[in-house]
Amino acid sequence: MAEIHDQNPPVPDFTTGEYSTARAALKALIPDLSDEVVATSLKTVWIQNQVVEAEKQRQEHEAREAAATKQARLDKEAEEIVKAAEAEEREAACKEEEKKNRAKFVPVRRGIELPNELPLDIMLVDGGDGVPTWVRGGAKRTLTTKVPDDELTWEQVQVVVMCFLAALTLAGWPQDHQSMFAEFFAGIQMHPWRTSIDIDGIKSQALLIYMEERRRLWHQYLELDISDAPDLSIINEEALWLAKDEAYDRHRRRVDRVHQRVSNHKGSLQPWSK
């Protein structure tokens, strides 16, 4: 029941002088009415008017409530539409981010090292219509990557590593990825070759070659559309020795170039033959 502004007001006493004009008007219309009947009639009309007014207020109140309920429903529906659109946008942005930065979202298989070889999962075959087609196959390719620019000093490496790990944090990389890279760099920096006798610097450069190659190969591995990533922090001894062989070859080439320059210089100093 709706609220009435003057709920249950007292019924006026229509026998008093205050309502003499109303009584006189009613008796003028119906002269045979007694004063008691006139007062009772006025009271009945007043009560009926109160009932009509109360019903009017009730209907207005219900109309306001219905309008408010409808508006609340429309507001909620609009809010849900906006939230759904925002969620769809976030999901699309996440998918785009995963597509652009796959390494950030592929889970790491801790304890499973990065192999030296991985399956090249496609091969070129004749599709039957004379058009070559790429299909899945069992071929393999080596993961060895030659790195031409790895002449950093260990002081520079420490700075680069700190910046790299900080960048991972700022970019929102998962904690397991951050831990893996931190352990990877720490394992290289604390490797026995860092502090062992290394007159020609071969062992030190081998660690730098290994660090650069393994990091790149880890990202190459993810290009195979795998469901999870190997653990880069595990030292691959075979790859480390291959890096040492590469460091030795580079050292020999540098020495040979020096010897060649010295030999050429000496030849230029020889007197002209008569």
mmCIF file of C-alpha atoms in Angstrom:
data_model
loop_
_atom_site.group_PDB
_atom_site.id
_atom_site.type_symbol
_atom_site.label_atom_id
_atom_site.label_comp_id
_atom_site.label_asym_id
_atom_site.label_seq_id
_atom_site.Cartn_x
_atom_site.Cartn_y
_atom_site.Cartn_z
ATOM 1 C CA MET A 1 0.000 0.000 0.000
ATOM 2 C CA ALA A 2 1.391 3.395 -0.940
ATOM 3 C CA GLU A 3 2.189 6.022 1.635
ATOM 4 C CA ILE A 4 -0.335 8.871 1.963
ATOM 5 C CA HIS A 5 1.205 12.202 2.815
ATOM 6 C CA ASP A 6 -1.347 12.851 5.629
ATOM 7 C CA GLN A 7 -1.862 9.256 6.543
ATOM 8 C CA ASN A 8 -5.018 8.606 8.630
ATOM 9 C CA PRO A 9 -5.884 12.274 9.232
ATOM 10 C CA PRO A 10 -8.564 12.851 11.885
ATOM 11 C CA VAL A 11 -12.119 13.003 10.547
ATOM 12 C CA PRO A 12 -13.461 16.558 10.833
ATOM 13 C CA ASP A 13 -16.504 17.298 13.011
ATOM 14 C CA PHE A 14 -18.988 18.586 10.450
ATOM 15 C CA THR A 15 -21.459 19.656 13.194
ATOM 16 C CA THR A 16 -19.219 22.565 14.242
ATOM 17 C CA GLY A 17 -19.507 26.152 13.088
ATOM 18 C CA GLU A 18 -16.397 25.733 10.911
ATOM 19 C CA TYR A 19 -18.478 23.675 8.441
ATOM 20 C CA SER A 20 -21.734 25.677 8.694
ATOM 21 C CA THR A 21 -21.321 26.961 5.118
ATOM 22 C CA ALA A 22 -20.965 23.402 3.800
ATOM 23 C CA ARG A 23 -24.048 22.294 5.742
ATOM 24 C CA ALA A 24 -26.077 25.237 4.489
ATOM 25 C CA ALA A 25 -25.084 24.527 0.875
ATOM 26 C CA LEU A 26 -26.141 20.890 1.172
ATOM 27 C CA LYS A 27 -29.489 21.817 2.861
ATOM 28 C CA ALA A 28 -30.134 24.332 0.097
ATOM 29 C CA LEU A 29 -29.962 21.474 -2.379
ATOM 30 C CA ILE A 30 -32.034 19.103 -0.241
ATOM 31 C CA PRO A 31 -34.136 21.156 2.246
ATOM 32 C CA ASP A 32 -35.744 18.141 3.914
ATOM 33 C CA LEU A 33 -32.403 16.844 5.286
ATOM 34 C CA SER A 34 -31.926 17.131 9.023
ATOM 35 C CA ASP A 35 -28.763 18.675 10.460
ATOM 36 C CA GLU A 36 -27.591 15.220 11.598
ATOM 37 C CA VAL A 37 -28.021 13.696 8.114
ATOM 38 C CA VAL A 38 -26.253 16.670 6.531
ATOM 39 C CA ALA A 39 -23.253 16.293 8.863
ATOM 40 C CA THR A 40 -23.156 12.529 8.233
ATOM 41 C CA SER A 41 -23.331 13.062 4.461
ATOM 42 C CA LEU A 42 -20.467 15.569 4.544
ATOM 43 C CA LYS A 43 -18.439 13.108 6.615
ATOM 44 C CA THR A 44 -19.128 10.310 4.090
ATOM 45 C CA VAL A 45 -18.054 12.498 1.167
ATOM 46 C CA TRP A 46 -14.877 13.506 3.003
ATOM 47 C CA ILE A 47 -13.950 9.866 3.722
ATOM 48 C CA GLN A 48 -14.614 8.911 0.094
ATOM 49 C CA ASN A 49 -12.355 11.725 -1.096
ATOM 50 C CA GLN A 50 -9.612 10.447 1.212
ATOM 51 C CA VAL A 51 -9.927 6.950 -0.285
ATOM 52 C CA VAL A 52 -9.707 8.350 -3.829
ATOM 53 C CA GLU A 53 -6.648 10.455 -2.936
ATOM 54 C CA ALA A 54 -4.954 7.481 -1.270
ATOM 55 C CA GLU A 55 -5.539 5.345 -4.372
ATOM 56 C CA LYS A 56 -4.138 8.105 -6.568
ATOM 57 C CA GLN A 57 -1.016 8.335 -4.418
ATOM 58 C CA ARG A 58 -0.647 4.550 -4.456
ATOM 59 C CA GLN A 59 -0.795 4.427 -8.239
ATOM 60 C CA GLU A 60 1.698 7.277 -8.572
ATOM 61 C CA HIS A 61 4.038 5.564 -6.120
ATOM 62 C CA GLU A 62 3.825 2.249 -7.982
ATOM 63 C CA ALA A 63 4.448 4.042 -11.275
ATOM 64 C CA ARG A 64 7.573 5.694 -9.841
ATOM 65 C CA GLU A 65 8.789 2.365 -8.462
ATOM 66 C CA ALA A 66 8.156 0.614 -11.795
ATOM 67 C CA ALA A 67 10.018 3.361 -13.650
ATOM 68 C CA ALA A 68 12.912 3.169 -11.190
ATOM 69 C CA THR A 69 13.021 -0.631 -11.490
ATOM 70 C CA LYS A 70 13.002 -0.429 -15.285
ATOM 71 C CA GLN A 71 15.747 2.200 -15.280
ATOM 72 C CA ALA A 72 17.833 0.118 -12.884
ATOM 73 C CA ARG A 73 17.414 -2.898 -15.174
ATOM 74 C CA LEU A 74 18.397 -0.850 -18.218
ATOM 75 C CA ASP A 75 21.404 0.576 -16.360
ATOM 76 C CA LYS A 76 22.474 -2.923 -15.310
ATOM 77 C CA GLU A 77 22.078 -4.257 -18.840
ATOM 78 C CA ALA A 78 24.095 -1.342 -20.200
ATOM 79 C CA GLU A 79 26.777 -1.921 -17.566
ATOM 80 C CA GLU A 80 26.925 -5.619 -18.436
ATOM 81 C CA ILE A 81 27.232 -4.782 -22.129
ATOM 82 C CA VAL A 82 30.096 -2.392 -21.383
ATOM 83 C CA LYS A 83 31.813 -4.952 -19.139
ATOM 84 C CA ALA A 84 31.409 -7.664 -21.776
ATOM 85 C CA ALA A 85 32.865 -5.370 -24.428
ATOM 86 C CA GLU A 86 35.778 -4.460 -22.158
ATOM 87 C CA ALA A 87 36.383 -8.133 -21.348
ATOM 88 C CA GLU A 88 36.317 -8.967 -25.049
ATOM 89 C CA GLU A 89 38.802 -6.176 -25.742
ATOM 90 C CA ARG A 90 41.084 -7.398 -22.945
ATOM 91 C CA GLU A 91 40.882 -10.964 -24.226
ATOM 92 C CA ALA A 92 41.696 -9.818 -27.758
ATOM 93 C CA ALA A 93 44.589 -7.733 -26.424
ATOM 94 C CA CYS A 94 45.888 -10.709 -24.427
ATOM 95 C CA LYS A 95 45.690 -12.973 -27.472
ATOM 96 C CA GLU A 96 47.511 -10.382 -29.540
ATOM 97 C CA GLU A 97 50.142 -10.021 -26.816
ATOM 98 C CA GLU A 98 50.561 -13.800 -26.636
ATOM 99 C CA LYS A 99 50.951 -13.900 -30.406
ATOM 100 C CA LYS A 100 53.551 -11.118 -30.408
ATOM 101 C CA ASN A 101 55.448 -12.303 -27.326
ATOM 102 C CA ARG A 102 54.997 -16.057 -27.174
ATOM 103 C CA ALA A 103 58.046 -16.554 -24.946
ATOM 104 C CA LYS A 104 56.351 -14.584 -22.175
ATOM 105 C CA PHE A 105 53.329 -16.879 -21.917
ATOM 106 C CA VAL A 106 54.573 -20.400 -22.697
ATOM 107 C CA PRO A 107 55.011 -22.273 -19.380
ATOM 108 C CA VAL A 108 58.522 -23.413 -18.481
ATOM 109 C CA ARG A 109 59.191 -27.101 -17.914
ATOM 110 C CA ARG A 110 61.583 -26.785 -14.987
ATOM 111 C CA GLY A 111 64.187 -29.531 -14.995
ATOM 112 C CA ILE A 112 63.914 -30.211 -18.756
ATOM 113 C CA GLU A 113 66.965 -28.784 -20.522
ATOM 114 C CA LEU A 114 67.027 -27.212 -23.960
ATOM 115 C CA PRO A 115 68.197 -29.863 -26.485
ATOM 116 C CA ASN A 116 70.926 -29.386 -29.071
ATOM 117 C CA GLU A 117 68.546 -30.539 -31.798
ATOM 118 C CA LEU A 118 64.826 -30.166 -32.207
ATOM 119 C CA PRO A 119 62.373 -31.583 -34.760
ATOM 120 C CA LEU A 120 61.713 -29.447 -37.786
ATOM 121 C CA ASP A 121 58.051 -30.288 -37.858
ATOM 122 C CA ILE A 122 57.326 -29.445 -41.492
ATOM 123 C CA MET A 123 58.544 -30.707 -44.855
ATOM 124 C CA LEU A 124 57.862 -29.834 -48.494
ATOM 125 C CA VAL A 125 55.916 -32.457 -50.479
ATOM 126 C CA ASP A 126 53.932 -32.637 -53.702
ATOM 127 C CA GLY A 127 50.264 -32.083 -52.891
ATOM 128 C CA GLY A 128 49.142 -34.120 -55.936
ATOM 129 C CA ASP A 129 48.223 -31.091 -58.007
ATOM 130 C CA GLY A 130 51.756 -30.102 -58.858
ATOM 131 C CA VAL A 131 51.830 -27.489 -56.111
ATOM 132 C CA PRO A 132 54.399 -28.094 -53.342
ATOM 133 C CA THR A 133 52.853 -28.110 -49.875
ATOM 134 C CA TRP A 134 54.368 -27.816 -46.402
ATOM 135 C CA VAL A 135 53.314 -30.735 -44.193
ATOM 136 C CA ARG A 136 54.438 -32.167 -40.870
ATOM 137 C CA GLY A 137 57.477 -34.360 -41.029
ATOM 138 C CA GLY A 138 60.278 -35.863 -38.955
ATOM 139 C CA ALA A 139 63.290 -33.953 -40.257
ATOM 140 C CA LYS A 140 65.758 -32.451 -37.816
ATOM 141 C CA ARG A 141 67.960 -29.417 -37.848
ATOM 142 C CA THR A 142 70.717 -28.307 -35.540
ATOM 143 C CA LEU A 143 70.161 -25.427 -33.173
ATOM 144 C CA THR A 144 73.714 -24.131 -33.496
ATOM 145 C CA THR A 145 73.736 -20.399 -34.093
ATOM 146 C CA LYS A 146 76.877 -18.397 -34.772
ATOM 147 C CA VAL A 147 76.948 -15.166 -32.805
ATOM 148 C CA PRO A 148 79.223 -12.551 -34.355
ATOM 149 C CA ASP A 149 78.882 -9.933 -31.605
ATOM 150 C CA ASP A 150 79.596 -11.366 -28.168
ATOM 151 C CA GLU A 151 82.699 -9.480 -27.129
ATOM 152 C CA LEU A 152 81.204 -8.055 -23.930
ATOM 153 C CA THR A 153 83.342 -7.788 -20.831
ATOM 154 C CA TRP A 154 82.067 -9.489 -17.706
ATOM 155 C CA GLU A 155 81.501 -6.088 -16.130
ATOM 156 C CA GLN A 156 79.266 -5.215 -19.071
ATOM 157 C CA VAL A 157 77.520 -8.579 -18.797
ATOM 158 C CA GLN A 158 76.566 -7.866 -15.181
ATOM 159 C CA VAL A 159 74.999 -4.540 -16.163
ATOM 160 C CA VAL A 160 73.175 -6.060 -19.140
ATOM 161 C CA VAL A 161 71.821 -8.934 -17.033
ATOM 162 C CA MET A 162 70.481 -6.585 -14.347
ATOM 163 C CA CYS A 163 68.765 -4.452 -17.001
ATOM 164 C CA PHE A 164 67.360 -7.544 -18.721
ATOM 165 C CA LEU A 165 65.881 -8.986 -15.523
ATOM 166 C CA ALA A 166 64.447 -5.603 -14.551
ATOM 167 C CA ALA A 167 62.853 -5.346 -18.003
ATOM 168 C CA LEU A 168 61.207 -8.751 -17.526
ATOM 169 C CA THR A 169 59.642 -7.523 -14.286
ATOM 170 C CA LEU A 170 58.407 -4.274 -15.829
ATOM 171 C CA ALA A 171 56.961 -6.186 -18.797
ATOM 172 C CA GLY A 172 54.963 -8.431 -16.457
ATOM 173 C CA TRP A 173 56.685 -11.724 -17.300
ATOM 174 C CA PRO A 174 55.616 -14.661 -15.084
ATOM 175 C CA GLN A 175 57.727 -15.344 -11.998
ATOM 176 C CA ASP A 176 58.839 -18.771 -13.246
ATOM 177 C CA HIS A 177 60.261 -17.173 -16.409
ATOM 178 C CA GLN A 178 62.071 -14.513 -14.373
ATOM 179 C CA SER A 179 63.504 -17.163 -12.044
ATOM 180 C CA MET A 180 64.646 -19.305 -14.974
ATOM 181 C CA PHE A 181 66.531 -16.449 -16.644
ATOM 182 C CA ALA A 182 68.033 -15.321 -13.318
ATOM 183 C CA GLU A 183 69.300 -18.854 -12.620
ATOM 184 C CA PHE A 184 70.549 -19.140 -16.203
ATOM 185 C CA PHE A 185 72.706 -16.011 -15.968
ATOM 186 C CA ALA A 186 73.835 -16.830 -12.423
ATOM 187 C CA GLY A 187 74.882 -20.336 -13.480
ATOM 188 C CA ILE A 188 77.058 -18.891 -16.232
ATOM 189 C CA GLN A 189 78.607 -16.181 -14.065
ATOM 190 C CA MET A 190 79.430 -18.676 -11.303
ATOM 191 C CA HIS A 191 80.696 -21.410 -13.640
ATOM 192 C CA PRO A 192 84.183 -22.748 -12.733
ATOM 193 C CA TRP A 193 85.534 -21.554 -16.083
ATOM 194 C CA ARG A 194 85.018 -17.961 -14.909
ATOM 195 C CA THR A 195 87.700 -18.277 -12.240
ATOM 196 C CA SER A 196 89.978 -20.976 -13.681
ATOM 197 C CA ILE A 197 93.331 -20.251 -15.326
ATOM 198 C CA ASP A 198 92.500 -18.923 -18.786
ATOM 199 C CA ILE A 199 95.565 -17.329 -20.369
ATOM 200 C CA ASP A 200 94.078 -16.945 -23.843
ATOM 201 C CA GLY A 201 90.575 -16.074 -22.597
ATOM 202 C CA ILE A 202 89.077 -19.067 -24.417
ATOM 203 C CA LYS A 203 87.023 -20.353 -21.477
ATOM 204 C CA SER A 204 85.695 -16.901 -20.671
ATOM 205 C CA GLN A 205 84.627 -16.277 -24.252
ATOM 206 C CA ALA A 206 83.124 -19.772 -24.434
ATOM 207 C CA LEU A 207 80.771 -18.848 -21.591
ATOM 208 C CA LEU A 208 79.745 -15.678 -23.420
ATOM 209 C CA ILE A 209 79.150 -17.618 -26.639
ATOM 210 C CA TYR A 210 77.145 -20.215 -24.720
ATOM 211 C CA MET A 211 75.073 -17.536 -22.993
ATOM 212 C CA GLU A 212 74.176 -15.792 -26.236
ATOM 213 C CA GLU A 213 73.519 -18.956 -28.253
ATOM 214 C CA ARG A 214 71.385 -20.687 -25.627
ATOM 215 C CA ARG A 215 69.250 -17.618 -25.027
ATOM 216 C CA ARG A 216 68.608 -17.244 -28.761
ATOM 217 C CA LEU A 217 67.980 -20.934 -29.240
ATOM 218 C CA TRP A 218 65.463 -20.948 -26.409
ATOM 219 C CA HIS A 219 63.418 -18.365 -28.313
ATOM 220 C CA GLN A 220 63.851 -20.322 -31.564
ATOM 221 C CA TYR A 221 62.526 -23.406 -29.813
ATOM 222 C CA LEU A 222 59.298 -21.578 -29.018
ATOM 223 C CA GLU A 223 58.723 -20.903 -32.719
ATOM 224 C CA LEU A 224 57.797 -24.592 -33.097
ATOM 225 C CA ASP A 225 54.389 -23.818 -31.539
ATOM 226 C CA ILE A 226 55.050 -26.015 -28.501
ATOM 227 C CA SER A 227 52.834 -26.129 -25.431
ATOM 228 C CA ASP A 228 55.638 -25.484 -22.946
ATOM 229 C CA ALA A 229 59.258 -24.344 -22.949
ATOM 230 C CA PRO A 230 62.453 -26.110 -21.787
ATOM 231 C CA ASP A 231 64.370 -24.975 -18.726
ATOM 232 C CA LEU A 232 67.120 -22.649 -19.913
ATOM 233 C CA SER A 233 68.789 -22.560 -16.497
ATOM 234 C CA ILE A 234 70.135 -26.129 -16.853
ATOM 235 C CA ILE A 235 73.712 -26.062 -18.168
ATOM 236 C CA ASN A 236 74.010 -28.178 -21.317
ATOM 237 C CA GLU A 237 77.536 -29.560 -21.128
ATOM 238 C CA GLU A 238 77.639 -30.634 -24.771
ATOM 239 C CA ALA A 239 76.611 -27.167 -25.925
ATOM 240 C CA LEU A 240 79.138 -25.629 -23.533
ATOM 241 C CA TRP A 241 82.009 -27.650 -25.017
ATOM 242 C CA LEU A 242 80.840 -26.761 -28.520
ATOM 243 C CA ALA A 243 80.969 -23.120 -27.439
ATOM 244 C CA LYS A 244 84.518 -23.680 -26.188
ATOM 245 C CA ASP A 245 85.490 -25.182 -29.555
ATOM 246 C CA GLU A 246 84.020 -22.115 -31.247
ATOM 247 C CA ALA A 247 85.921 -19.821 -28.867
ATOM 248 C CA TYR A 248 89.151 -21.690 -29.631
ATOM 249 C CA ASP A 249 88.540 -21.414 -33.393
ATOM 250 C CA ARG A 250 87.971 -17.683 -33.067
ATOM 251 C CA HIS A 251 91.126 -17.336 -31.017
ATOM 252 C CA ARG A 252 93.146 -19.231 -33.631
ATOM 253 C CA ARG A 253 91.735 -17.073 -36.427
ATOM 254 C CA ARG A 254 92.687 -13.917 -34.551
ATOM 255 C CA VAL A 255 96.212 -15.249 -33.960
ATOM 256 C CA ASP A 256 96.541 -16.277 -37.601
ATOM 257 C CA ARG A 257 95.432 -12.821 -38.746
ATOM 258 C CA VAL A 258 98.039 -11.209 -36.501
ATOM 259 C CA HIS A 259 100.753 -13.520 -37.847
ATOM 260 C CA GLN A 260 99.657 -12.758 -41.389
ATOM 261 C CA ARG A 261 99.826 -9.007 -40.808
ATOM 262 C CA VAL A 262 103.282 -9.351 -39.229
ATOM 263 C CA SER A 263 104.448 -11.487 -42.140
ATOM 264 C CA ASN A 264 103.091 -9.010 -44.675
ATOM 265 C CA HIS A 265 104.747 -6.146 -42.836
ATOM 266 C CA LYS A 266 108.112 -7.913 -42.810
ATOM 267 C CA GLY A 267 107.780 -8.661 -46.512
ATOM 268 C CA SER A 268 107.204 -5.009 -47.275
ATOM 269 C CA LEU A 269 110.484 -4.142 -45.542
ATOM 270 C CA GLN A 270 112.637 -6.490 -47.710
ATOM 271 C CA PRO A 271 114.981 -4.662 -50.170
ATOM 272 C CA TRP A 272 114.056 -4.770 -53.842
ATOM 273 C CA SER A 273 115.730 -7.646 -55.659
ATOM 274 C CA LYS A 274 118.299 -6.567 -58.232
#
